[in-house]
Amino acid sequence: MTVASQTCVVRPVCSGEAVAITISPSPALDTKLALHPTVVKLRAPSGQWWFTPKAQARAPACRTAWSRTAQRGASAKISPMLRLVLPKGSLERATLQLFADADLAVNRSSDVAYRATIADPRIDEVRILRPQEIPVYVADGLFDLGITGRDCIEERGSEVVTLGELSYSKATANPAQVVLAVAHDSPAHSLADLANLPGRLRISSEYPELTRRALAAHGVEADIALSYGATEAKVPDIADAVVDMTETGGALRAAGLRVIEILLVSHTELIANPAAAADPDKRHAMEQILTLLQGTLEARGKVLVKLNVSAENLDSVLGVLPSMRAPTVSELSGGGAFALEAVVAKSDINVLIPALRDHGASDILEIPLSKIVH
């Protein structure tokens, strides 16, 4: 039914003080009202809750945690609660740092705890599990949302929705690569060349399914053994070639190996369960989380530069001031001078600031950035 705007008086259980609460109109509410201390909850047929925290100022003793979303209006809808799974292991530290920088800090009882919380109304549950398992759990609906690598998605063949790439990996902002490598003195220089090696080809791989598909596409037969680590150490005694994940290739080179084929470029991705992603409200909440994460990554390595410059030096300063698109130029009160600001690479700032001053800029400020959202 449609509920008209009305005011009722309730007595919160924690203080006994009578408090007026306004119930605002909202879509297709059923007749069931549930009273919360200082908050009326109206349950809609869709299962969503509408909160009207008008009583908060009147009953400070009854202050309870409600969604920050609800505080923005007299009747605000709580965003869908999402079940999130994050990667443990090589991506763990970088992922937790990203979430902290994005104002989505992950809180857990210890560094080895598998359960965690995030103080955000969109996120209800947080688990930390192996990235290889995350695509399967998300596809099966155990979680709505997860972070893992494209390598794990391809290896498990899971049906998930990719919401977006996240430009970070274990140690750098670059994607990792799944590569096929052989001994430095091997006659093989491509995947197809492996078919010409004498004897039965032996491959040690951390990605047996991905390896099998790549070999089959080139008509190469081999005995593929699953590797649980130290893969680069198995050539030549245990294997003729290896398939391994690398960011820089340093470990492979140190082991005397040479990359002959890149099987996959693997970005870190935010993935979702297809059914959850098809729900408009949940999808909106997912996109909001993605905005925070990608905005944080975009801001890394960049700073905001602000400065003043006289009219006669404006063109000279603009000639040396880089920017993401174009610098912001504002004339100062009284005329004859301008304020400029631009987002620039942090790595260039040690050269840029002296150059700006040389060209007539003054009052130069360098300001760190937390997020850049396009």
XYZ file of C-alpha atoms in Angstrom:
374
model
C 0.000 0.000 0.000
C 1.030 3.643 -0.177
C 1.870 5.214 3.162
C 1.088 8.893 3.613
C 3.533 11.076 5.501
C 2.604 11.039 9.170
C 4.057 11.574 12.629
C 3.803 9.133 15.489
C 5.164 9.116 19.035
C 7.149 6.140 20.323
C 8.964 5.426 23.573
C 12.523 4.173 22.896
C 13.402 1.223 25.106
C 16.783 2.537 26.222
C 15.790 5.906 27.640
C 12.041 5.931 28.091
C 11.855 9.369 26.454
C 8.919 9.899 24.080
C 10.200 10.837 20.654
C 8.389 12.040 17.529
C 9.327 10.177 14.357
C 8.222 11.139 10.880
C 7.334 8.343 8.456
C 7.868 9.545 4.885
C 6.159 8.056 1.812
C 8.027 5.196 0.182
C 7.229 2.677 -2.570
C 4.776 -0.183 -2.036
C 5.286 -0.720 1.665
C 3.532 -3.524 3.413
C 1.624 -2.945 6.603
C 4.313 -4.326 8.877
C 6.213 -1.765 10.945
C 9.156 -2.735 13.153
C 10.299 -0.314 15.850
C 14.006 0.168 16.515
C 15.277 2.471 19.296
C 15.077 5.943 17.727
C 14.419 4.528 14.226
C 11.263 3.323 12.457
C 11.925 0.563 9.923
C 9.432 0.027 7.133
C 9.729 -3.281 5.366
C 8.982 -3.249 1.627
C 7.873 -6.350 -0.323
C 11.249 -6.250 -2.085
C 12.916 -6.987 1.236
C 14.647 -3.572 1.401
C 14.485 -1.402 4.502
C 13.753 2.307 4.736
C 15.093 4.200 7.758
C 13.864 7.515 9.148
C 16.326 8.575 11.912
C 14.476 11.771 12.899
C 14.662 10.854 16.573
C 18.436 10.816 16.840
C 18.825 14.426 17.971
C 15.979 14.083 20.480
C 17.267 10.939 22.188
C 21.078 11.001 22.415
C 21.065 8.199 24.953
C 19.611 5.894 22.313
C 22.252 6.496 19.685
C 22.766 3.329 17.722
C 24.722 2.635 14.569
C 22.698 3.148 11.422
C 23.799 3.594 7.861
C 25.570 6.818 7.002
C 23.417 6.671 3.901
C 20.325 7.160 6.047
C 21.777 10.294 7.636
C 21.678 12.182 4.357
C 17.885 12.519 4.297
C 14.696 12.093 6.281
C 14.002 8.857 4.428
C 17.020 7.188 2.818
C 17.339 3.623 1.555
C 20.118 1.422 2.872
C 22.289 0.104 0.055
C 22.313 -3.671 -0.500
C 24.572 -5.627 1.791
C 27.336 -7.395 -0.138
C 29.368 -10.487 0.764
C 32.970 -9.770 -0.198
C 35.947 -12.134 -0.498
C 39.527 -10.851 -0.701
C 42.710 -12.706 -1.696
C 45.097 -14.211 0.822
C 48.733 -14.766 -0.037
C 50.752 -12.842 -2.617
C 48.034 -10.224 -3.266
C 46.949 -9.906 0.357
C 49.121 -7.028 1.552
C 48.609 -4.935 -1.587
C 44.843 -5.526 -1.482
C 44.475 -4.565 2.176
C 46.527 -1.419 1.555
C 44.331 -0.503 -1.414
C 41.155 -0.881 0.648
C 42.633 1.197 3.475
C 43.617 3.952 1.033
C 40.114 3.832 -0.473
C 38.549 4.463 2.974
C 37.353 0.867 3.095
C 39.738 -0.336 5.783
C 39.602 -4.077 6.450
C 39.469 -4.845 10.167
C 40.295 -8.286 11.564
C 41.330 -9.700 14.899
C 44.802 -10.752 13.724
C 46.946 -10.957 10.605
C 46.017 -14.614 10.180
C 42.258 -14.220 10.672
C 40.097 -15.282 7.737
C 37.049 -13.264 8.750
C 37.013 -9.477 8.715
C 34.742 -6.448 8.646
C 34.595 -3.186 6.708
C 32.766 -0.204 8.239
C 30.681 0.464 5.140
C 26.877 0.038 4.854
C 27.207 -1.739 1.506
C 29.413 -4.534 2.843
C 28.000 -7.084 5.256
C 30.572 -9.889 5.279
C 34.283 -10.090 4.467
C 36.352 -13.254 4.091
C 40.010 -13.642 3.133
C 40.722 -16.792 1.108
C 43.125 -18.135 -1.493
C 42.769 -16.289 -4.824
C 42.682 -19.593 -6.728
C 39.413 -20.479 -4.966
C 37.729 -17.087 -5.190
C 36.336 -17.412 -8.761
C 34.656 -20.708 -7.840
C 33.094 -19.363 -4.642
C 31.848 -16.206 -6.359
C 30.438 -18.194 -9.300
C 28.645 -20.533 -6.871
C 27.007 -17.595 -5.074
C 28.813 -18.005 -1.756
C 29.980 -14.402 -2.219
C 28.576 -11.506 -4.229
C 31.883 -9.818 -4.879
C 35.555 -10.767 -4.936
C 39.049 -9.758 -5.953
C 41.318 -12.179 -7.771
C 43.569 -12.406 -10.811
C 42.565 -13.169 -14.373
C 44.938 -16.163 -14.184
C 42.773 -17.764 -11.479
C 39.575 -17.089 -13.413
C 40.967 -18.674 -16.578
C 42.457 -21.654 -14.759
C 39.214 -22.497 -12.943
C 36.951 -21.660 -15.901
C 34.438 -20.001 -13.570
C 31.415 -18.070 -14.860
C 31.734 -14.692 -13.185
C 31.095 -11.073 -14.167
C 34.154 -8.827 -14.413
C 33.261 -5.391 -13.072
C 36.633 -3.829 -13.817
C 40.397 -4.188 -13.767
C 42.434 -2.942 -10.819
C 45.911 -1.755 -11.742
C 47.974 -3.406 -9.037
C 49.691 -6.701 -8.404
C 51.970 -8.135 -5.717
C 54.764 -5.571 -5.981
C 53.987 -3.198 -8.864
C 51.151 -1.471 -10.698
C 51.790 -3.663 -13.733
C 49.840 -6.808 -14.614
C 51.469 -10.176 -13.977
C 52.121 -12.649 -16.781
C 51.695 -16.401 -17.053
C 54.702 -17.480 -19.111
C 56.223 -20.606 -20.617
C 59.959 -20.795 -19.924
C 62.785 -23.175 -20.839
C 66.451 -23.496 -19.973
C 68.569 -20.704 -21.422
C 70.414 -23.127 -23.721
C 67.257 -24.922 -24.930
C 66.807 -25.083 -28.738
C 63.128 -24.118 -28.305
C 62.304 -20.467 -29.011
C 58.510 -20.707 -29.190
C 55.732 -22.920 -27.883
C 55.483 -24.733 -31.220
C 59.206 -25.573 -31.053
C 58.557 -27.765 -28.005
C 57.069 -30.418 -30.292
C 60.535 -30.891 -31.840
C 62.347 -31.648 -28.593
C 63.512 -35.286 -28.241
C 61.604 -37.651 -25.924
C 58.347 -37.107 -24.094
C 57.935 -33.428 -23.162
C 57.695 -32.765 -19.399
C 56.144 -29.526 -18.161
C 55.815 -28.398 -14.561
C 52.983 -25.860 -14.236
C 51.126 -23.910 -11.600
C 48.311 -23.649 -14.171
C 47.756 -27.145 -15.578
C 44.404 -26.418 -17.273
C 45.599 -23.204 -18.871
C 48.781 -25.001 -19.963
C 46.832 -27.904 -21.423
C 44.674 -25.569 -23.509
C 47.677 -23.607 -24.778
C 49.551 -26.763 -25.815
C 46.486 -28.244 -27.498
C 46.038 -25.082 -29.560
C 49.532 -25.649 -31.009
C 49.237 -29.430 -31.319
C 51.887 -30.076 -28.678
C 51.619 -33.159 -26.445
C 53.220 -33.248 -23.004
C 53.075 -34.698 -19.522
C 51.877 -31.824 -17.357
C 52.583 -31.971 -13.627
C 51.001 -29.577 -11.137
C 53.623 -27.476 -9.358
C 53.026 -26.274 -5.812
C 55.845 -23.727 -5.886
C 59.538 -23.251 -6.680
C 58.533 -24.007 -10.260
C 61.587 -22.332 -11.792
C 63.899 -24.757 -9.940
C 62.600 -27.842 -11.812
C 64.405 -27.342 -15.130
C 66.184 -29.368 -16.450
C 66.200 -32.338 -14.045
C 62.467 -32.606 -13.336
C 60.934 -30.751 -16.289
C 61.879 -29.583 -19.785
C 59.797 -26.426 -19.434
C 57.754 -24.614 -16.818
C 54.636 -22.462 -16.784
C 54.809 -19.867 -14.038
C 53.490 -16.468 -12.972
C 55.910 -13.543 -13.036
C 55.818 -9.786 -12.640
C 59.382 -8.868 -13.504
C 60.938 -12.152 -14.686
C 63.735 -11.795 -12.145
C 63.278 -15.203 -10.500
C 63.189 -16.971 -13.871
C 66.363 -15.268 -15.060
C 68.112 -16.042 -11.781
C 67.280 -19.725 -12.324
C 68.795 -19.642 -15.809
C 65.467 -19.768 -17.635
C 64.290 -17.966 -20.755
C 60.681 -17.010 -21.541
C 59.550 -18.304 -24.933
C 55.806 -17.608 -24.746
C 53.410 -15.381 -22.808
C 50.280 -17.462 -22.238
C 48.260 -14.825 -20.399
C 48.505 -11.232 -19.205
C 46.774 -11.302 -15.840
C 45.251 -8.185 -14.294
C 43.770 -8.081 -10.828
C 39.989 -7.858 -11.233
C 36.897 -7.091 -9.224
C 34.482 -9.912 -10.044
C 30.855 -10.565 -9.168
C 28.375 -13.398 -9.041
C 26.188 -13.161 -12.190
C 22.905 -13.237 -10.256
C 24.079 -10.604 -7.781
C 25.387 -8.404 -10.605
C 21.996 -8.645 -12.322
C 20.259 -7.148 -9.284
C 20.101 -3.370 -9.990
C 20.583 -2.279 -6.385
C 23.443 -4.668 -5.708
C 25.076 -3.760 -9.025
C 24.900 -0.073 -8.090
C 26.600 -0.799 -4.755
C 29.276 -2.839 -6.560
C 29.928 0.009 -8.989
C 30.309 2.407 -6.072
C 32.933 0.161 -4.479
C 34.720 -0.076 -7.835
C 34.707 3.731 -8.136
C 36.479 4.074 -4.797
C 39.100 1.433 -5.643
C 39.849 2.670 -9.161
C 39.851 6.295 -8.001
C 42.439 5.435 -5.349
C 44.649 3.626 -7.846
C 44.351 6.511 -10.332
C 45.590 8.968 -7.687
C 48.703 6.972 -6.851
C 51.867 8.601 -8.105
C 50.112 11.929 -8.727
C 49.931 15.243 -6.864
C 48.032 18.492 -7.265
C 50.152 21.562 -7.994
C 48.699 25.021 -7.287
C 50.460 28.307 -7.982
C 50.057 31.989 -8.751
C 51.529 33.773 -11.758
C 51.419 37.307 -13.160
C 49.673 37.970 -16.451
C 52.936 38.624 -18.270
C 54.365 35.238 -17.206
C 51.188 33.196 -17.730
C 52.062 31.771 -21.139
C 55.602 30.957 -20.033
C 54.386 29.000 -17.006
C 51.683 27.222 -19.006
C 54.399 26.103 -21.387
C 56.108 24.011 -18.703
C 53.095 22.942 -16.616
C 51.789 19.468 -17.558
C 48.269 18.364 -16.638
C 45.826 15.486 -17.027
C 43.794 17.449 -19.599
C 44.479 21.171 -19.304
C 45.468 23.309 -16.307
C 42.735 25.171 -14.437
C 43.289 28.912 -14.854
C 41.438 31.454 -12.688
C 41.990 35.197 -12.667
C 42.727 36.607 -9.229
C 40.604 39.353 -7.711
C 41.849 42.733 -8.906
C 43.211 41.342 -12.164
C 46.784 41.219 -13.413
C 47.506 37.716 -12.033
C 46.176 34.184 -12.245
C 45.866 31.078 -10.068
C 46.749 27.800 -11.780
C 46.297 24.211 -10.707
C 47.069 20.902 -12.383
C 47.460 17.226 -11.526
C 50.980 16.047 -12.344
C 53.138 12.976 -11.861
C 54.873 12.852 -8.478
C 58.006 11.531 -10.187
C 58.344 14.824 -12.122
C 57.818 17.190 -9.204
C 61.492 17.588 -8.285
C 62.173 19.024 -11.744
C 58.836 20.774 -12.240
C 58.710 23.036 -9.167
C 62.102 24.729 -9.809
C 61.178 25.096 -13.497
C 57.868 26.763 -12.613
C 59.635 29.214 -10.352
C 62.212 29.942 -13.056
C 59.359 30.886 -15.390
C 57.757 33.311 -12.936
C 55.429 31.183 -10.791
C 55.054 31.935 -7.085
C 53.177 30.587 -4.049
C 53.638 27.048 -5.371
C 51.848 24.300 -3.446
C 52.249 20.536 -3.811
C 49.198 18.701 -2.446
C 48.877 14.895 -2.130
C 45.816 13.241 -3.683
C 43.738 10.398 -2.272
C 41.404 9.713 -5.195
C 40.883 10.802 -8.782
C 37.460 9.842 -10.115
C 36.794 10.446 -13.791
